[in-house]
Amino acid sequence: MWLSTAHLYDVIYGKGFMSAEDEADFEAMMALFYQLSCLHEEMHKMDNNRSVWLCAGGYVSAMFDRNRGMADSTRERLRDMMPRFLDTIHEDGLHYEIGGYGPGTVACMQIFARVIRGAEGIDYFKEKVDGVGFEEFYRAIPYCWVPGETSLRLYSYRDRISHWESLGAGYLEYDVPELGWALSRLHERNSVPMFLHWPQGFEFYTYKEPVDVHPPARCNNIFKTTGMAFLRGSWENGATSLHFRYGFQGSSHGGGLDKLNVEITRGDETLIVDPIVSERSYDKNVVIVDGECQEQCSGKLLYEHLEDNSAVQCVSAVGGFGEWPNRKFLDDPRAEINYWCPTHDECFPGKARMRRTVAQVLNSVYIIRDTLFSLDDAEHDYEWLWHTFNQPQFSGDAQRKLYHYMPKKRFYSEGLSQQTFEGARYDIAGSSLNCVGGRANLQIAWSLFGADLPRSIGHTQTLSRYDCVSTSETGERFVSQVLNRLHLSARGKDVAMTTVFIPTSVEASGDEIRVVSIADRSLDACEVVLQINGQMQTVSIDEQSGHWELKA
């Protein structure tokens, strides 16, 4: 608010809109922010978005203070936080908060940097900490986008890209053609992106007409420090894509109990979706063990093959044993992640270890292979959760069913209570399900090794944000829609489930691509036979060697 207000005052200053008395009162009010906003919080909430907003707002507020000694001392203290903020950008260019908060934090950092440059001439856009700075972020963020029919999306969240003033700043500073490509598509939007902390009007300082722009060079990419991968059919508007989050825990907001979470999108429809209902595992597309959420941990990459010209792209990771980024601020015990977040070696210590491999076949089919290993030589209840706004096409009568989950702590002082969902259970004769939507359809088929194939599928529902319809007049606003949660359960020791997802257009007959068979040979080996446009294609999987091959 202080940043936006200061900007508006700058626009009207000296133009006779306010009397001298009103200007003096306004400036006195603006100077109060840094004195009253508990500036100790920029340390208490070290390194996250709230700290950046406090420091940037406090710096601007101090510029209004006529007590120059106190104001200059404050500005110096806040300015000196900028190198530490730059240190929160990973070696791969993404911000450590993970998820939507990361780009929001960098958006405020670049506003702060431009204010400092204008006031003192210090240019943090040219500064780097251990080789990483703003430029690395702006060259990396385009590879977090997902193609959509009405606009690009950030990751595969239903909210489209926001913080356009930040993208404009990146293009203005570094001439990154991919950022210009995004800016050239602003006219495609049917709504104005909003963020509750977004300072209004700053885009006018950063916009430059895009020229000689192009989409990102690669369709498939991985951020190994952050632990995030993207598989895309193409950059065309109606393309399919998969977002896989496996790695660094991140801070309180960015990293939920969501190791190995996936989302699948086709065009403007997120078909398998992280509903952003909560940061609990039961609201993610993951596996639950014995009704308990994951523990907080960082996952580890096992192997990846992401060549764009290959028939199959794949990424494999284990839910645990990942290393933290090599950034100085993480060694500080005051950093939020060091006192807020409990950490563990893996998702289900002492119970089960999970490996998930995601693959894209011929830019149109997604195969997810989950292997769970019992760590105590006992059987466990494994439950696969998939979330979709599409309507599942069940057959047969429904039986009432209660689903109970035990959350795990995201921070040390958190109190916990059991979460219960009331839903239904449907008997199923086979191992497939169609989910019908208004903008895209989804076929799901599965197979299980090491336990009996589920003969029923659970179904619960909740309301969730579905689409962003914000405007500059109304602010942030989302349309809600019924979210369907699918539950597939099995009991066993060491088990492997292979799940095939086929996104299709609503006009497609459903016969262009279909699953013929899924044959699990072992925990590490499987063959999936697909019929694609009348041709039989076999995907041969060997997880031991990390080899995936498509055979006609």
Coordinates of C-alpha atoms in Angstrom, one line a residue:
M1 CA 0.0 0.0 0.0
W2 CA 2.8 2.4 0.9
L3 CA 4.6 1.7 -2.4
S4 CA 1.4 2.3 -4.4
T5 CA 0.6 5.4 -2.5
A6 CA 4.1 6.8 -2.9
H7 CA 3.9 6.1 -6.7
L8 CA 0.5 8.0 -7.0
Y9 CA 1.9 10.9 -5.0
D10 CA 4.8 11.0 -7.3
V11 CA 2.5 11.3 -10.3
I12 CA 0.5 14.3 -8.9
Y13 CA 3.4 16.0 -7.1
G14 CA 3.8 19.7 -8.0
K15 CA 0.7 19.8 -10.2
G16 CA -1.6 21.6 -7.9
F17 CA -3.8 18.7 -6.9
M18 CA -3.1 19.2 -3.2
S19 CA -2.6 22.3 -1.1
A20 CA 0.8 22.9 0.7
E21 CA -0.9 22.1 4.0
D22 CA -2.3 18.8 2.6
E23 CA 1.0 17.9 1.2
A24 CA 2.8 18.4 4.5
D25 CA 0.2 16.3 6.3
F26 CA 0.4 13.6 3.7
E27 CA 4.2 13.4 3.9
A28 CA 4.1 13.3 7.6
M29 CA 1.6 10.4 7.4
M30 CA 3.9 8.6 4.9
A31 CA 6.9 9.0 7.2
L32 CA 5.0 7.1 10.0
F33 CA 5.1 3.8 8.2
Y34 CA 8.6 2.8 8.9
Q35 CA 8.3 4.1 12.5
L36 CA 5.2 2.1 13.3
S37 CA 5.5 -1.0 11.1
C38 CA 7.7 -3.0 13.5
L39 CA 10.8 -3.0 11.5
H40 CA 12.1 -5.8 13.6
E41 CA 9.9 -8.0 11.5
E42 CA 12.3 -7.7 8.5
M43 CA 14.6 -9.9 10.7
H44 CA 11.9 -11.9 12.4
K45 CA 10.4 -13.0 9.0
M46 CA 13.8 -13.2 7.4
D47 CA 14.2 -13.7 3.7
N48 CA 10.6 -14.2 2.7
N49 CA 8.1 -12.0 0.8
R50 CA 6.9 -10.2 4.0
S51 CA 10.5 -9.1 4.8
V52 CA 11.0 -7.7 1.3
W53 CA 7.7 -5.8 1.4
L54 CA 8.6 -4.4 4.9
C55 CA 12.0 -3.3 3.8
A56 CA 10.9 -1.8 0.5
G57 CA 8.0 0.0 2.1
G58 CA 10.1 1.2 5.0
Y59 CA 12.8 2.5 2.7
V60 CA 10.2 4.6 0.7
S61 CA 8.5 5.8 3.9
A62 CA 11.9 7.0 5.3
M63 CA 12.3 9.2 2.2
F64 CA 9.3 11.3 3.5
D65 CA 10.8 11.8 7.0
R66 CA 12.2 15.3 7.7
N67 CA 14.3 13.9 10.5
R68 CA 17.1 13.0 8.1
G69 CA 19.4 11.5 10.7
M70 CA 16.9 8.8 11.7
A71 CA 15.6 8.4 8.1
D72 CA 19.1 8.0 6.5
S73 CA 20.1 5.4 9.2
T74 CA 16.9 3.5 8.5
R75 CA 17.4 3.5 4.8
E76 CA 21.0 2.4 5.1
R77 CA 19.9 -0.5 7.3
L78 CA 17.1 -1.6 4.9
R79 CA 19.3 -1.1 1.8
D80 CA 21.9 -3.4 3.3
M81 CA 19.3 -6.2 3.2
M82 CA 19.4 -6.3 -0.6
P83 CA 22.4 -8.6 -1.0
R84 CA 20.8 -11.1 1.4
F85 CA 17.5 -10.9 -0.6
L86 CA 19.5 -11.6 -3.8
D87 CA 21.0 -14.7 -2.0
T88 CA 17.5 -16.2 -1.8
I89 CA 17.6 -16.8 -5.6
H90 CA 18.8 -20.3 -6.2
E91 CA 21.6 -21.3 -8.5
D92 CA 19.0 -22.4 -11.1
G93 CA 17.4 -19.0 -11.0
L94 CA 14.2 -19.7 -9.0
H95 CA 13.4 -18.2 -5.6
Y96 CA 13.6 -20.3 -2.5
E97 CA 10.0 -19.8 -1.4
I98 CA 8.9 -22.1 -4.2
G99 CA 5.4 -21.8 -5.8
G100 CA 3.6 -18.6 -6.5
Y101 CA 5.2 -16.7 -3.6
G102 CA 8.7 -16.8 -5.2
P103 CA 7.9 -14.6 -8.3
G104 CA 5.9 -12.3 -6.0
T105 CA 8.9 -11.9 -3.7
V106 CA 11.2 -11.1 -6.7
A107 CA 8.6 -8.6 -8.0
C108 CA 8.9 -6.6 -4.8
M109 CA 12.7 -7.0 -4.8
Q110 CA 13.0 -5.4 -8.2
I111 CA 10.7 -2.5 -7.1
F112 CA 13.0 -2.1 -4.1
A113 CA 16.1 -2.2 -6.3
R114 CA 14.7 0.4 -8.7
V115 CA 13.8 2.7 -5.8
I116 CA 17.3 2.4 -4.4
R117 CA 18.9 3.1 -7.8
G118 CA 16.7 6.2 -8.2
A119 CA 17.5 7.5 -4.7
E120 CA 21.2 6.6 -4.3
G121 CA 22.5 5.4 -7.7
I122 CA 23.3 1.9 -6.4
D123 CA 22.4 -0.6 -9.1
Y124 CA 21.4 -4.0 -7.7
F125 CA 20.3 -5.2 -11.1
K126 CA 24.0 -5.6 -11.9
E127 CA 24.9 -7.2 -8.5
K128 CA 25.2 -11.0 -8.0
V129 CA 25.7 -13.2 -5.0
D130 CA 27.8 -16.2 -5.7
G131 CA 27.1 -15.7 -9.4
V132 CA 23.3 -15.3 -9.1
G133 CA 21.1 -12.2 -9.3
F134 CA 18.0 -10.7 -10.9
E135 CA 19.2 -11.7 -14.4
E136 CA 19.3 -15.4 -13.6
F137 CA 15.8 -15.2 -12.2
Y138 CA 14.4 -13.5 -15.3
R139 CA 16.1 -15.9 -17.7
A140 CA 14.7 -18.9 -15.7
I141 CA 11.1 -17.9 -15.0
P142 CA 9.9 -18.3 -18.6
Y143 CA 10.6 -22.0 -18.2
C144 CA 8.1 -22.2 -15.4
W145 CA 5.3 -21.1 -17.7
V146 CA 2.6 -23.4 -19.0
P147 CA 0.9 -22.7 -22.4
G148 CA -2.8 -21.8 -22.2
E149 CA -5.4 -20.8 -24.8
T150 CA -6.2 -17.4 -23.3
S151 CA -2.9 -16.6 -21.6
L152 CA 0.3 -18.1 -20.3
R153 CA 0.2 -19.6 -16.8
L154 CA 2.7 -19.7 -14.0
Y155 CA 3.5 -23.3 -13.2
S156 CA 0.0 -24.8 -13.8
Y157 CA -1.9 -22.8 -11.3
R158 CA -5.3 -21.6 -12.5
D159 CA -4.2 -18.0 -11.9
R160 CA -2.4 -16.8 -15.0
I161 CA 0.9 -15.0 -14.8
S162 CA 0.7 -12.0 -12.4
H163 CA 3.3 -9.4 -11.6
W164 CA 3.5 -8.1 -15.1
E165 CA 5.4 -5.1 -13.9
S166 CA 8.1 -7.5 -12.8
L167 CA 8.3 -9.2 -16.2
G168 CA 8.4 -5.8 -17.8
A169 CA 11.3 -4.8 -15.5
G170 CA 13.2 -8.0 -16.5
Y171 CA 12.6 -7.3 -20.2
L172 CA 13.6 -3.6 -19.7
E173 CA 16.8 -4.5 -17.9
Y174 CA 18.0 -7.6 -19.7
D175 CA 16.2 -7.8 -23.1
V176 CA 15.1 -11.4 -22.4
P177 CA 13.2 -12.3 -25.6
E178 CA 11.0 -14.8 -23.8
L179 CA 9.8 -12.1 -21.4
G180 CA 9.0 -9.9 -24.4
W181 CA 7.0 -12.8 -25.9
A182 CA 4.9 -13.0 -22.7
L183 CA 4.4 -9.2 -22.7
S184 CA 3.3 -9.3 -26.4
R185 CA 0.4 -11.7 -25.3
L186 CA -1.1 -9.4 -22.7
H187 CA -4.0 -8.7 -25.1
E188 CA -5.1 -12.4 -25.0
R189 CA -6.2 -12.1 -21.3
N190 CA -9.8 -12.1 -20.4
S191 CA -9.0 -10.7 -16.9
V192 CA -6.4 -8.5 -15.2
P193 CA -4.0 -10.5 -13.0
M194 CA -4.0 -9.3 -9.4
F195 CA -2.0 -10.1 -6.3
L196 CA -3.0 -8.9 -2.9
H197 CA 0.3 -7.1 -2.4
W198 CA 0.8 -5.9 -6.0
P199 CA 1.6 -2.2 -6.1
Q200 CA -0.6 -0.5 -8.6
G201 CA 0.8 1.5 -11.4
F202 CA 4.4 0.3 -11.4
E203 CA 4.0 -1.4 -14.8
F204 CA 4.1 2.1 -16.4
Y205 CA 7.7 2.5 -15.2
T206 CA 8.8 -0.8 -16.7
Y207 CA 6.9 -1.4 -19.9
K208 CA 8.9 -1.5 -23.2
E209 CA 7.5 -2.4 -26.6
P210 CA 8.5 -6.1 -27.2
V211 CA 10.5 -6.6 -30.4
D212 CA 12.3 -9.7 -31.8
V213 CA 10.7 -12.0 -29.2
H214 CA 10.1 -15.7 -29.2
P215 CA 8.8 -18.5 -26.8
P216 CA 11.3 -20.4 -24.7
A217 CA 13.7 -22.5 -26.7
R218 CA 13.0 -25.8 -24.8
C219 CA 9.7 -27.5 -24.2
N220 CA 11.0 -29.8 -21.4
N221 CA 13.2 -28.6 -18.6
I222 CA 14.2 -29.2 -15.0
F223 CA 15.3 -27.0 -12.2
K224 CA 17.6 -29.3 -10.3
T225 CA 18.4 -27.0 -7.3
T226 CA 14.7 -26.2 -6.7
G227 CA 13.6 -29.7 -7.6
M228 CA 10.9 -28.9 -10.2
A229 CA 10.4 -30.3 -13.8
F230 CA 8.1 -29.4 -16.7
L231 CA 7.1 -31.6 -19.6
R232 CA 5.3 -29.8 -22.4
G233 CA 3.9 -31.1 -25.7
S234 CA 4.7 -27.7 -27.2
W235 CA 4.3 -24.0 -26.6
E236 CA 1.2 -23.9 -28.7
N237 CA -1.9 -22.6 -27.0
G238 CA -3.8 -25.9 -26.7
A239 CA -0.8 -28.0 -25.7
T240 CA -0.6 -30.5 -22.9
S241 CA 1.9 -30.2 -20.0
L242 CA 2.9 -31.8 -16.7
H243 CA 4.4 -30.0 -13.7
F244 CA 6.3 -32.2 -11.3
R245 CA 7.5 -30.8 -7.9
Y246 CA 9.9 -33.2 -6.1
G247 CA 12.8 -31.3 -4.5
F248 CA 13.7 -28.6 -2.0
Q249 CA 11.2 -28.1 0.8
G250 CA 11.1 -24.3 0.5
S251 CA 9.7 -22.0 3.1
S252 CA 6.4 -22.1 4.9
H253 CA 4.3 -20.8 2.1
G254 CA 6.0 -22.3 -0.9
G255 CA 6.7 -25.8 0.3
G256 CA 3.7 -27.7 1.6
L257 CA 3.5 -31.4 2.4
D258 CA 3.6 -32.1 -1.3
K259 CA 6.7 -34.0 -2.3
L260 CA 6.3 -35.6 -5.7
N261 CA 3.1 -33.7 -6.5
V262 CA 2.0 -33.4 -10.1
E263 CA -0.4 -31.3 -12.2
I264 CA -1.5 -32.0 -15.7
T265 CA -2.9 -29.3 -18.0
R266 CA -4.4 -29.1 -21.5
G267 CA -4.9 -25.7 -22.9
D268 CA -6.8 -23.7 -20.3
E269 CA -7.9 -26.6 -18.2
T270 CA -5.8 -28.0 -15.4
L271 CA -7.0 -31.6 -15.5
I272 CA -5.0 -32.9 -12.5
V273 CA -4.8 -29.9 -10.3
D274 CA -3.2 -28.8 -7.0
P275 CA -6.3 -27.1 -5.7
I276 CA -4.4 -24.7 -3.4
V277 CA -7.0 -25.6 -0.7
S278 CA -4.3 -26.2 1.9
E279 CA -0.6 -27.3 2.1
R280 CA -1.7 -30.7 3.4
S281 CA -0.9 -33.9 1.5
Y282 CA -4.6 -34.9 1.3
D283 CA -5.1 -31.8 -0.9
K284 CA -2.2 -32.7 -3.3
N285 CA -1.8 -35.3 -6.0
V286 CA 0.4 -37.7 -3.9
V287 CA 0.2 -41.0 -2.0
I288 CA -0.9 -41.1 1.6
V289 CA 0.5 -43.9 3.8
D290 CA -1.7 -45.2 6.6
G291 CA -3.9 -42.2 6.5
E292 CA -1.0 -39.8 7.4
C293 CA 0.3 -36.8 5.6
Q294 CA 3.9 -36.6 4.6
E295 CA 6.6 -35.1 6.8
Q296 CA 8.4 -32.1 5.5
C297 CA 11.5 -33.0 3.6
S298 CA 13.4 -32.4 0.4
G299 CA 13.2 -34.9 -2.4
K300 CA 16.1 -36.2 -4.5
L301 CA 16.4 -36.5 -8.3
L302 CA 17.2 -40.1 -9.5
Y303 CA 17.4 -39.6 -13.3
E304 CA 16.0 -37.4 -16.1
H305 CA 15.8 -37.6 -19.9
L306 CA 14.3 -34.5 -21.3
E307 CA 15.5 -34.2 -24.9
D308 CA 12.7 -32.4 -26.9
N309 CA 13.2 -34.5 -30.0
S310 CA 12.8 -37.8 -28.1
A311 CA 9.6 -39.8 -28.2
V312 CA 9.6 -40.1 -24.4
Q313 CA 10.7 -37.6 -21.8
C314 CA 10.9 -38.7 -18.1
V315 CA 12.0 -37.6 -14.7
S316 CA 12.3 -39.8 -11.6
A317 CA 12.7 -38.8 -7.9
V318 CA 12.5 -40.2 -4.4
G319 CA 10.5 -38.5 -1.7
G320 CA 13.4 -37.6 0.6
F321 CA 17.2 -37.3 1.0
G322 CA 17.5 -34.2 -1.1
E323 CA 20.1 -31.5 -0.5
W324 CA 19.5 -27.9 0.2
P325 CA 20.6 -25.1 -2.2
N326 CA 24.1 -23.8 -1.6
R327 CA 23.0 -20.3 -0.5
K328 CA 24.6 -18.5 2.4
F329 CA 21.4 -17.3 4.1
L330 CA 20.3 -20.9 4.8
D331 CA 23.1 -21.2 7.3
D332 CA 21.6 -18.5 9.4
P333 CA 19.5 -19.9 12.2
R334 CA 17.3 -16.8 12.0
A335 CA 16.2 -17.7 8.5
E336 CA 12.5 -18.7 8.5
I337 CA 13.1 -22.1 7.2
N338 CA 15.4 -22.9 10.0
Y339 CA 13.0 -22.2 12.9
W340 CA 9.6 -22.6 11.2
C341 CA 9.8 -25.8 9.3
P342 CA 10.4 -29.2 10.9
T343 CA 12.5 -31.3 8.6
H344 CA 12.9 -35.1 8.1
D345 CA 15.0 -37.3 5.9
E346 CA 12.0 -38.5 3.9
C347 CA 8.2 -38.3 3.6
F348 CA 7.2 -41.4 5.7
P349 CA 10.2 -42.1 7.9
G350 CA 10.2 -45.6 9.3
K351 CA 7.2 -46.6 7.3
A352 CA 7.6 -46.4 3.6
R353 CA 9.8 -44.9 0.9
M354 CA 8.2 -43.6 -2.3
R355 CA 9.7 -43.2 -5.8
R356 CA 7.7 -41.4 -8.5
T357 CA 8.6 -41.3 -12.2
V358 CA 6.7 -39.1 -14.6
A359 CA 6.9 -39.4 -18.4
Q360 CA 5.5 -37.8 -21.5
V361 CA 4.9 -40.0 -24.5
L362 CA 4.7 -38.4 -28.0
N363 CA 3.9 -35.1 -26.5
S364 CA 0.3 -36.2 -25.6
V365 CA 0.2 -39.0 -23.1
Y366 CA 1.5 -39.0 -19.5
I367 CA 2.6 -42.0 -17.5
I368 CA 3.2 -41.8 -13.8
R369 CA 4.8 -44.8 -12.0
D370 CA 4.8 -44.9 -8.2
T371 CA 6.8 -47.4 -6.3
L372 CA 6.4 -47.7 -2.5
F373 CA 8.8 -49.8 -0.4
S374 CA 7.9 -50.8 3.1
L375 CA 10.7 -49.8 5.6
D376 CA 9.4 -51.9 8.5
D377 CA 8.6 -55.1 6.6
A378 CA 4.9 -54.6 7.4
E379 CA 1.9 -54.1 5.2
H380 CA 0.6 -50.5 4.9
D381 CA -2.5 -48.8 3.5
Y382 CA -1.4 -46.8 0.4
E383 CA -3.9 -44.3 -1.0
W384 CA -3.4 -42.5 -4.3
L385 CA -5.1 -39.1 -4.5
W386 CA -6.0 -37.2 -7.7
H387 CA -7.8 -33.9 -7.8
T388 CA -9.7 -32.7 -10.9
F389 CA -12.4 -30.1 -11.7
N390 CA -13.6 -32.5 -14.4
Q391 CA -16.6 -34.6 -13.6
P392 CA -15.7 -38.3 -13.1
Q393 CA -18.0 -40.7 -15.0
F394 CA -18.9 -43.3 -12.3
S395 CA -21.2 -46.3 -12.9
G396 CA -23.2 -48.2 -10.3
D397 CA -24.5 -47.2 -6.9
A398 CA -22.6 -45.1 -4.4
Q399 CA -22.0 -46.2 -0.8
R400 CA -21.3 -43.6 1.9
K401 CA -17.7 -43.5 3.0
L402 CA -15.7 -41.4 5.5
Y403 CA -12.1 -40.7 4.8
H404 CA -9.8 -39.8 7.8
Y405 CA -6.4 -38.2 7.6
M406 CA -3.9 -37.2 10.2
P407 CA -2.0 -34.0 9.2
K408 CA 1.7 -33.5 10.1
K409 CA 3.2 -30.3 11.4
R410 CA 4.4 -27.6 9.0
F411 CA 5.8 -25.6 11.9
Y412 CA 6.8 -26.5 15.4
S413 CA 4.0 -24.7 17.3
E414 CA 1.2 -25.9 15.2
G415 CA -1.7 -27.8 16.8
L416 CA -3.2 -30.8 14.9
S417 CA -6.5 -32.5 14.7
Q418 CA -7.8 -35.3 12.4
Q419 CA -9.3 -34.3 9.1
T420 CA -12.4 -36.1 7.9
F421 CA -14.0 -36.0 4.5
E422 CA -17.5 -37.4 3.8
G423 CA -17.9 -38.9 0.4
A424 CA -18.8 -42.0 -1.6
R425 CA -17.3 -45.3 -2.8
Y426 CA -18.1 -46.7 -6.2
D427 CA -17.4 -50.3 -7.2
I428 CA -15.5 -50.6 -10.5
A429 CA -15.3 -53.6 -12.8
G430 CA -12.1 -52.5 -14.5
S431 CA -9.2 -50.1 -14.0
S432 CA -10.1 -46.9 -15.9
L433 CA -12.1 -43.8 -15.5
N434 CA -13.2 -40.9 -17.8
C435 CA -13.4 -37.4 -16.4
V436 CA -15.4 -35.0 -18.6
G437 CA -14.9 -31.2 -18.6
G438 CA -16.1 -28.1 -20.4
R439 CA -12.7 -27.4 -22.0
A440 CA -10.9 -30.7 -22.1
N441 CA -11.4 -34.3 -21.1
L442 CA -9.2 -36.8 -19.3
Q443 CA -8.9 -40.6 -19.5
I444 CA -7.2 -42.4 -16.6
A445 CA -6.1 -46.0 -16.5
W446 CA -4.0 -47.8 -13.9
S447 CA -2.4 -51.1 -12.9
L448 CA -1.0 -52.3 -9.6
F449 CA 1.9 -54.7 -8.8
G450 CA 2.4 -56.3 -5.4
A451 CA -1.1 -55.9 -4.1
D452 CA -4.7 -56.6 -5.3
L453 CA -6.0 -54.1 -7.8
P454 CA -8.6 -51.8 -6.2
R455 CA -12.1 -52.9 -6.9
S456 CA -13.6 -49.6 -5.8
I457 CA -12.8 -45.9 -6.2
G458 CA -13.5 -43.2 -3.6
H459 CA -14.9 -39.8 -4.3
T460 CA -15.1 -36.7 -2.2
Q461 CA -15.9 -33.1 -3.2
T462 CA -15.2 -29.6 -2.0
L463 CA -15.4 -26.0 -3.4
S464 CA -12.2 -24.6 -4.6
R465 CA -10.9 -21.6 -6.6
Y466 CA -11.2 -22.4 -10.2
D467 CA -10.5 -19.4 -12.4
C468 CA -9.2 -15.9 -12.0
V469 CA -11.6 -13.1 -13.1
S470 CA -9.8 -10.1 -11.6
T471 CA -10.1 -6.6 -12.9
S472 CA -8.2 -3.4 -12.0
E473 CA -11.5 -2.2 -10.4
T474 CA -12.5 -5.3 -8.4
G475 CA -9.1 -6.5 -7.3
E476 CA -8.3 -10.2 -6.9
R477 CA -11.4 -12.4 -7.4
F478 CA -11.8 -16.1 -8.3
V479 CA -14.7 -18.1 -9.4
S480 CA -15.2 -21.3 -7.3
Q481 CA -16.2 -24.7 -8.6
V482 CA -16.7 -28.1 -7.3
L483 CA -13.4 -30.0 -6.9
N484 CA -13.4 -33.8 -7.2
R485 CA -11.0 -35.8 -5.2
L486 CA -10.4 -39.4 -6.4
H487 CA -9.2 -42.0 -3.9
L488 CA -7.6 -45.3 -5.0
S489 CA -6.5 -47.6 -2.1
A490 CA -4.4 -50.7 -1.8
R491 CA -2.8 -52.6 1.1
G492 CA 0.6 -54.3 0.7
K493 CA 4.3 -54.1 1.5
D494 CA 6.3 -53.2 -1.7
V495 CA 3.9 -52.1 -4.4
A496 CA 4.1 -50.3 -7.7
M497 CA 1.2 -48.5 -9.4
T498 CA 1.3 -47.4 -13.1
T499 CA -1.2 -44.7 -14.0
V500 CA -1.8 -43.4 -17.6
F501 CA -3.4 -40.0 -18.2
I502 CA -4.7 -39.1 -21.7
P503 CA -5.8 -35.4 -22.0
T504 CA -8.0 -34.8 -25.0
S505 CA -10.1 -32.0 -26.5
V506 CA -13.8 -32.0 -25.9
E507 CA -14.3 -32.5 -29.6
A508 CA -12.2 -35.7 -29.7
S509 CA -14.1 -39.0 -30.0
G510 CA -11.8 -40.7 -27.4
D511 CA -10.6 -43.3 -29.9
E512 CA -7.6 -41.4 -31.2
I513 CA -5.6 -42.5 -28.2
R514 CA -6.4 -45.3 -25.8
V515 CA -4.7 -47.6 -23.4
V516 CA -4.7 -51.2 -24.7
S517 CA -2.9 -52.8 -21.7
I518 CA -0.6 -52.1 -18.7
A519 CA 1.6 -55.1 -17.8
D520 CA 3.7 -54.7 -14.6
R521 CA 6.6 -57.2 -14.7
S522 CA 8.1 -56.2 -11.3
L523 CA 8.6 -53.2 -9.1
D524 CA 11.0 -51.8 -11.7
A525 CA 9.7 -53.0 -15.0
C526 CA 6.5 -52.4 -16.9
E527 CA 5.1 -52.3 -20.4
V528 CA 2.3 -49.9 -21.5
V529 CA 0.6 -50.6 -24.8
L530 CA -1.1 -47.6 -26.4
Q531 CA -3.2 -47.3 -29.6
I532 CA -2.5 -43.9 -31.2
N533 CA -4.4 -43.1 -34.3
G534 CA -4.8 -46.7 -35.1
Q535 CA -1.1 -47.7 -34.5
M536 CA 0.0 -49.8 -31.6
Q537 CA 2.9 -48.3 -29.6
T538 CA 4.6 -50.0 -26.6
V539 CA 6.3 -48.0 -23.9
S540 CA 8.9 -50.2 -22.3
I541 CA 10.0 -49.1 -18.8
D542 CA 13.0 -50.2 -16.8
E543 CA 13.3 -48.1 -13.6
Q544 CA 16.5 -49.9 -12.5
S545 CA 18.4 -48.5 -15.4
G546 CA 16.2 -45.4 -15.9
H547 CA 15.5 -46.5 -19.5
W548 CA 12.2 -45.7 -21.2
E549 CA 11.7 -46.7 -24.8
L550 CA 8.8 -46.4 -27.3
K551 CA 8.5 -49.3 -29.7
A552 CA 6.1 -49.3 -32.7

